[in-house]
């Protein structure tokens, strides 16, 4: 264990340290609101298994099941739901000795890029409380950036781990599709999403991924992880970004390129002409799948039920009307629209064909480059309610991150620079199962630039 990990593993085992930790979290939480539920005591005193993460506390996005914790998905629909079981990914971490201390805020059902679509709380960016932490795993990113936990789990359907990681100055890994079991992850868009990790440094990101991954009989889309062990020599750098980057992100991107050159990597300029089609394809597929997945919330078996209804149809209608927020309703409507009979060829099937074209566009570079580099988001963290970044513009800004989800490849957001006091990340993408290539590049960059600690971050509790 590194000194950093040792420090964290003392938190839950030593009463005075635990007390200091709780005080620290309490103070920060008032400002950032990263947790929907926080209870480090729930596991105190329990015998922990010996493992690479023994005693290390972590937080879990509240769309991932942890037994005896709530599972709200940031929605009024599930506000009262307490999970009767634990997701396999979390269970694997518990077997490695790690301890869940709470559940973090998110955009309702993972739909958004700001966490402002949560129906249950507001999360602020620890770097600037007027700004969003990003989304949808904004609570997890804020908690890590503020030093409340060394790592947290998130889910990534179109960028929900990497975007908040970039906004908050932490590392964010979206693994290869299927390599981490999704059993216990509340479904939003099943062909795109995966559980991943937001963390303080490369080493712990890697450790958590290694402990979490693996085929699972409870998830038939899960796979064994078979990496090639290849070392990275050439990096394909996206130069034509198909849309303007803010001056801050441009400067940060250029700084990373210089660092990579200095580190001795061979850089190769790449282009991805299909980038223009990524967002339309993503939102067609994601909303289609969301409309099917969210059909289970009818207020009958579980979830929000209205006080009074004349008949089952009215019950269902009222439950959804009262239980879902606007963004979720919008996406269910859009998804139902693209799937309606007679129109599938025009929308859903077409989007799937575009998805194949995007995959081919990306894959052709892997014969020349070991990893690909592109931005995470066109801007640093934006302000709550910003008119420069309305919900439509936020969706358009998903182009760099959605690509990895559409093709199923692993991608990592790495803190790159601070620009005007705000962190900016850069994204690396690799062929399936090649997470290790991402960690190689990240570890090297980390030597040049340490992931910044948000102002007020405390490294010592005692
Ligand atoms: N911003 C994207 C969306 O709203 C991505 C969300 C996610 O990855 N869960 O769908």
PDB file of C-alpha atoms in Angstrom, residues 29-170:
ATOM      1  CA  UNK A  29     -20.630  18.590   2.619  1.00  0.00           C
ATOM      2  CA  UNK A  30     -22.481  21.738   3.645  1.00  0.00           C
ATOM      3  CA  UNK A  31     -20.788  23.465   0.738  1.00  0.00           C
ATOM      4  CA  UNK A  32     -20.725  20.819  -1.984  1.00  0.00           C
ATOM      5  CA  UNK A  33     -23.554  18.354  -1.316  1.00  0.00           C
ATOM      6  CA  UNK A  34     -21.867  15.350  -2.852  1.00  0.00           C
ATOM      7  CA  UNK A  35     -23.652  12.672  -0.813  1.00  0.00           C
ATOM      8  CA  UNK A  36     -27.291  11.628  -0.787  1.00  0.00           C
ATOM      9  CA  UNK A  37     -26.534   9.293   2.113  1.00  0.00           C
ATOM     10  CA  UNK A  38     -23.401   9.202   4.283  1.00  0.00           C
ATOM     11  CA  UNK A  39     -22.789   6.701   7.056  1.00  0.00           C
ATOM     12  CA  UNK A  40     -19.214   5.598   7.698  1.00  0.00           C
ATOM     13  CA  UNK A  41     -20.388   3.843  10.866  1.00  0.00           C
ATOM     14  CA  UNK A  42     -22.463   1.279   9.071  1.00  0.00           C
ATOM     15  CA  UNK A  43     -19.437  -0.943   8.654  1.00  0.00           C
ATOM     16  CA  UNK A  44     -17.301   0.067  11.601  1.00  0.00           C
ATOM     17  CA  UNK A  45     -16.266  -2.800  13.844  1.00  0.00           C
ATOM     18  CA  UNK A  46     -16.840  -5.424  11.165  1.00  0.00           C
ATOM     19  CA  UNK A  47     -14.007  -7.794  10.374  1.00  0.00           C
ATOM     20  CA  UNK A  48     -12.663  -6.769   6.971  1.00  0.00           C
ATOM     21  CA  UNK A  49     -11.198  -9.276   4.535  1.00  0.00           C
ATOM     22  CA  UNK A  50      -7.474  -9.088   3.826  1.00  0.00           C
ATOM     23  CA  UNK A  51      -7.029  -7.543   0.403  1.00  0.00           C
ATOM     24  CA  UNK A  52      -5.308  -4.853  -1.615  1.00  0.00           C
ATOM     25  CA  UNK A  53      -7.874  -2.237  -0.510  1.00  0.00           C
ATOM     26  CA  UNK A  54      -8.231  -3.240   3.131  1.00  0.00           C
ATOM     27  CA  UNK A  55     -10.015  -0.606   5.178  1.00  0.00           C
ATOM     28  CA  UNK A  56     -10.133   1.984   2.400  1.00  0.00           C
ATOM     29  CA  UNK A  57     -13.412   3.908   2.380  1.00  0.00           C
ATOM     30  CA  UNK A  58     -15.224   4.665  -0.861  1.00  0.00           C
ATOM     31  CA  UNK A  59     -18.459   6.175  -2.119  1.00  0.00           C
ATOM     32  CA  UNK A  60     -20.902   4.750  -4.645  1.00  0.00           C
ATOM     33  CA  UNK A  61     -23.049   6.618  -7.156  1.00  0.00           C
ATOM     34  CA  UNK A  62     -26.658   6.253  -6.127  1.00  0.00           C
ATOM     35  CA  UNK A  63     -27.692   4.251  -9.185  1.00  0.00           C
ATOM     36  CA  UNK A  64     -25.528   1.317  -8.065  1.00  0.00           C
ATOM     37  CA  UNK A  65     -26.974  -1.081  -5.487  1.00  0.00           C
ATOM     38  CA  UNK A  66     -25.433  -1.449  -2.025  1.00  0.00           C
ATOM     39  CA  UNK A  67     -27.396  -3.539   0.448  1.00  0.00           C
ATOM     40  CA  UNK A  68     -29.007  -1.527   3.267  1.00  0.00           C
ATOM     41  CA  UNK A  69     -28.201   1.776   1.566  1.00  0.00           C
ATOM     42  CA  UNK A  70     -30.752   3.674  -0.474  1.00  0.00           C
ATOM     43  CA  UNK A  71     -30.893   3.366  -4.248  1.00  0.00           C
ATOM     44  CA  UNK A  72     -32.645   6.546  -5.337  1.00  0.00           C
ATOM     45  CA  UNK A  73     -31.025   7.168  -8.752  1.00  0.00           C
ATOM     46  CA  UNK A  74     -31.501  10.847  -7.880  1.00  0.00           C
ATOM     47  CA  UNK A  75     -35.213  10.436  -8.598  1.00  0.00           C
ATOM     48  CA  UNK A  76     -38.400  11.057  -6.644  1.00  0.00           C
ATOM     49  CA  UNK A  77     -39.573   7.808  -8.214  1.00  0.00           C
ATOM     50  CA  UNK A  78     -37.170   5.808  -6.028  1.00  0.00           C
ATOM     51  CA  UNK A  79     -36.694   8.215  -3.125  1.00  0.00           C
ATOM     52  CA  UNK A  80     -37.787   5.636  -0.562  1.00  0.00           C
ATOM     53  CA  UNK A  81     -36.110   2.573  -2.062  1.00  0.00           C
ATOM     54  CA  UNK A  82     -33.566   0.749   0.118  1.00  0.00           C
ATOM     55  CA  UNK A  83     -31.545  -1.806  -1.819  1.00  0.00           C
ATOM     56  CA  UNK A  84     -32.006  -5.432  -0.746  1.00  0.00           C
ATOM     57  CA  UNK A  85     -28.799  -6.523  -2.522  1.00  0.00           C
ATOM     58  CA  UNK A  86     -25.314  -5.378  -3.549  1.00  0.00           C
ATOM     59  CA  UNK A  87     -23.955  -4.884  -7.080  1.00  0.00           C
ATOM     60  CA  UNK A  88     -21.242  -7.352  -8.084  1.00  0.00           C
ATOM     61  CA  UNK A  89     -18.720  -4.560  -8.743  1.00  0.00           C
ATOM     62  CA  UNK A  90     -19.209  -3.256  -5.186  1.00  0.00           C
ATOM     63  CA  UNK A  91     -19.120  -6.778  -3.748  1.00  0.00           C
ATOM     64  CA  UNK A  92     -15.781  -7.397  -5.476  1.00  0.00           C
ATOM     65  CA  UNK A  93     -14.375  -4.264  -3.857  1.00  0.00           C
ATOM     66  CA  UNK A  94     -15.720  -5.309  -0.478  1.00  0.00           C
ATOM     67  CA  UNK A  95     -13.968  -8.652  -0.923  1.00  0.00           C
ATOM     68  CA  UNK A  96     -10.762  -6.680  -1.528  1.00  0.00           C
ATOM     69  CA  UNK A  97     -11.335  -5.013   1.873  1.00  0.00           C
ATOM     70  CA  UNK A  98     -12.795  -1.648   0.799  1.00  0.00           C
ATOM     71  CA  UNK A  99     -15.694  -0.117   2.740  1.00  0.00           C
ATOM     72  CA  UNK A 100     -18.712   1.794   1.412  1.00  0.00           C
ATOM     73  CA  UNK A 101     -19.300   5.004   3.388  1.00  0.00           C
ATOM     74  CA  UNK A 102     -22.119   6.519   1.365  1.00  0.00           C
ATOM     75  CA  UNK A 103     -24.098   7.077  -1.820  1.00  0.00           C
ATOM     76  CA  UNK A 104     -23.450  10.049  -4.082  1.00  0.00           C
ATOM     77  CA  UNK A 105     -25.652  12.456  -5.991  1.00  0.00           C
ATOM     78  CA  UNK A 106     -26.257  12.194  -9.742  1.00  0.00           C
ATOM     79  CA  UNK A 107     -28.406  13.457 -12.571  1.00  0.00           C
ATOM     80  CA  UNK A 108     -31.712  11.583 -12.368  1.00  0.00           C
ATOM     81  CA  UNK A 109     -31.087   8.040 -13.694  1.00  0.00           C
ATOM     82  CA  UNK A 110     -27.734   9.259 -15.050  1.00  0.00           C
ATOM     83  CA  UNK A 111     -29.310  11.601 -17.580  1.00  0.00           C
ATOM     84  CA  UNK A 112     -27.265  14.782 -17.787  1.00  0.00           C
ATOM     85  CA  UNK A 113     -23.851  16.396 -17.595  1.00  0.00           C
ATOM     86  CA  UNK A 114     -24.173  18.649 -14.563  1.00  0.00           C
ATOM     87  CA  UNK A 115     -25.867  16.747 -11.697  1.00  0.00           C
ATOM     88  CA  UNK A 116     -28.370  19.626 -11.745  1.00  0.00           C
ATOM     89  CA  UNK A 117     -30.950  17.114 -13.022  1.00  0.00           C
ATOM     90  CA  UNK A 118     -30.989  15.397  -9.617  1.00  0.00           C
ATOM     91  CA  UNK A 119     -34.409  15.633  -7.989  1.00  0.00           C
ATOM     92  CA  UNK A 120     -32.897  15.114  -4.553  1.00  0.00           C
ATOM     93  CA  UNK A 121     -30.051  17.550  -4.072  1.00  0.00           C
ATOM     94  CA  UNK A 122     -27.660  20.063  -5.512  1.00  0.00           C
ATOM     95  CA  UNK A 123     -23.964  19.337  -5.958  1.00  0.00           C
ATOM     96  CA  UNK A 124     -21.410  22.135  -6.308  1.00  0.00           C
ATOM     97  CA  UNK A 125     -17.931  21.926  -7.712  1.00  0.00           C
ATOM     98  CA  UNK A 126     -15.378  22.030  -4.827  1.00  0.00           C
ATOM     99  CA  UNK A 127     -13.187  24.333  -6.958  1.00  0.00           C
ATOM    100  CA  UNK A 128     -15.885  26.960  -7.349  1.00  0.00           C
ATOM    101  CA  UNK A 129     -19.179  26.489  -5.568  1.00  0.00           C
ATOM    102  CA  UNK A 130     -21.060  28.496  -8.202  1.00  0.00           C
ATOM    103  CA  UNK A 131     -20.170  25.893 -10.774  1.00  0.00           C
ATOM    104  CA  UNK A 132     -21.384  22.370 -11.492  1.00  0.00           C
ATOM    105  CA  UNK A 133     -19.306  19.324 -10.643  1.00  0.00           C
ATOM    106  CA  UNK A 134     -20.260  17.817 -14.001  1.00  0.00           C
ATOM    107  CA  UNK A 135     -22.409  14.799 -14.458  1.00  0.00           C
ATOM    108  CA  UNK A 136     -23.934  12.519 -14.186  1.00  0.00           C
ATOM    109  CA  UNK A 137     -21.502  11.135 -11.571  1.00  0.00           C
ATOM    110  CA  UNK A 138     -21.061  14.650 -10.115  1.00  0.00           C
ATOM    111  CA  UNK A 139     -21.407  13.628  -6.465  1.00  0.00           C
ATOM    112  CA  UNK A 140     -18.680  11.005  -6.837  1.00  0.00           C
ATOM    113  CA  UNK A 141     -16.321  13.461  -8.553  1.00  0.00           C
ATOM    114  CA  UNK A 142     -16.931  16.215  -5.984  1.00  0.00           C
ATOM    115  CA  UNK A 143     -16.410  13.803  -3.079  1.00  0.00           C
ATOM    116  CA  UNK A 144     -13.052  12.662  -4.456  1.00  0.00           C
ATOM    117  CA  UNK A 145     -11.934  16.200  -5.348  1.00  0.00           C
ATOM    118  CA  UNK A 146     -12.753  17.458  -1.855  1.00  0.00           C
ATOM    119  CA  UNK A 147     -10.833  14.600  -0.269  1.00  0.00           C
ATOM    120  CA  UNK A 148     -13.891  12.980   1.329  1.00  0.00           C
ATOM    121  CA  UNK A 149     -12.993   9.609  -0.186  1.00  0.00           C
ATOM    122  CA  UNK A 150      -9.916   8.427  -2.127  1.00  0.00           C
ATOM    123  CA  UNK A 151     -12.108   6.913  -4.823  1.00  0.00           C
ATOM    124  CA  UNK A 152     -15.754   6.552  -5.766  1.00  0.00           C
ATOM    125  CA  UNK A 153     -17.739   4.504  -8.233  1.00  0.00           C
ATOM    126  CA  UNK A 154     -19.630   6.081 -11.079  1.00  0.00           C
ATOM    127  CA  UNK A 155     -21.388   4.891 -14.199  1.00  0.00           C
ATOM    128  CA  UNK A 156     -20.639   6.064 -17.713  1.00  0.00           C
ATOM    129  CA  UNK A 157     -23.215   5.858 -20.491  1.00  0.00           C
ATOM    130  CA  UNK A 158     -21.956   8.762 -22.580  1.00  0.00           C
ATOM    131  CA  UNK A 159     -19.304  10.457 -20.481  1.00  0.00           C
ATOM    132  CA  UNK A 160     -20.721  10.516 -16.969  1.00  0.00           C
ATOM    133  CA  UNK A 161     -17.462   9.513 -15.318  1.00  0.00           C
ATOM    134  CA  UNK A 162     -14.993  11.356 -17.538  1.00  0.00           C
ATOM    135  CA  UNK A 163     -16.758  14.717 -17.686  1.00  0.00           C
ATOM    136  CA  UNK A 164     -17.111  15.246 -13.931  1.00  0.00           C
ATOM    137  CA  UNK A 165     -13.570  13.892 -13.478  1.00  0.00           C
ATOM    138  CA  UNK A 166     -12.325  16.614 -15.825  1.00  0.00           C
ATOM    139  CA  UNK A 167     -14.400  19.337 -14.133  1.00  0.00           C
ATOM    140  CA  UNK A 168     -13.198  18.379 -10.655  1.00  0.00           C
ATOM    141  CA  UNK A 169      -9.538  17.530 -11.319  1.00  0.00           C
ATOM    142  CA  UNK A 170      -9.644  13.788 -10.624  1.00  0.00           C
TER     143      UNK A 170
END
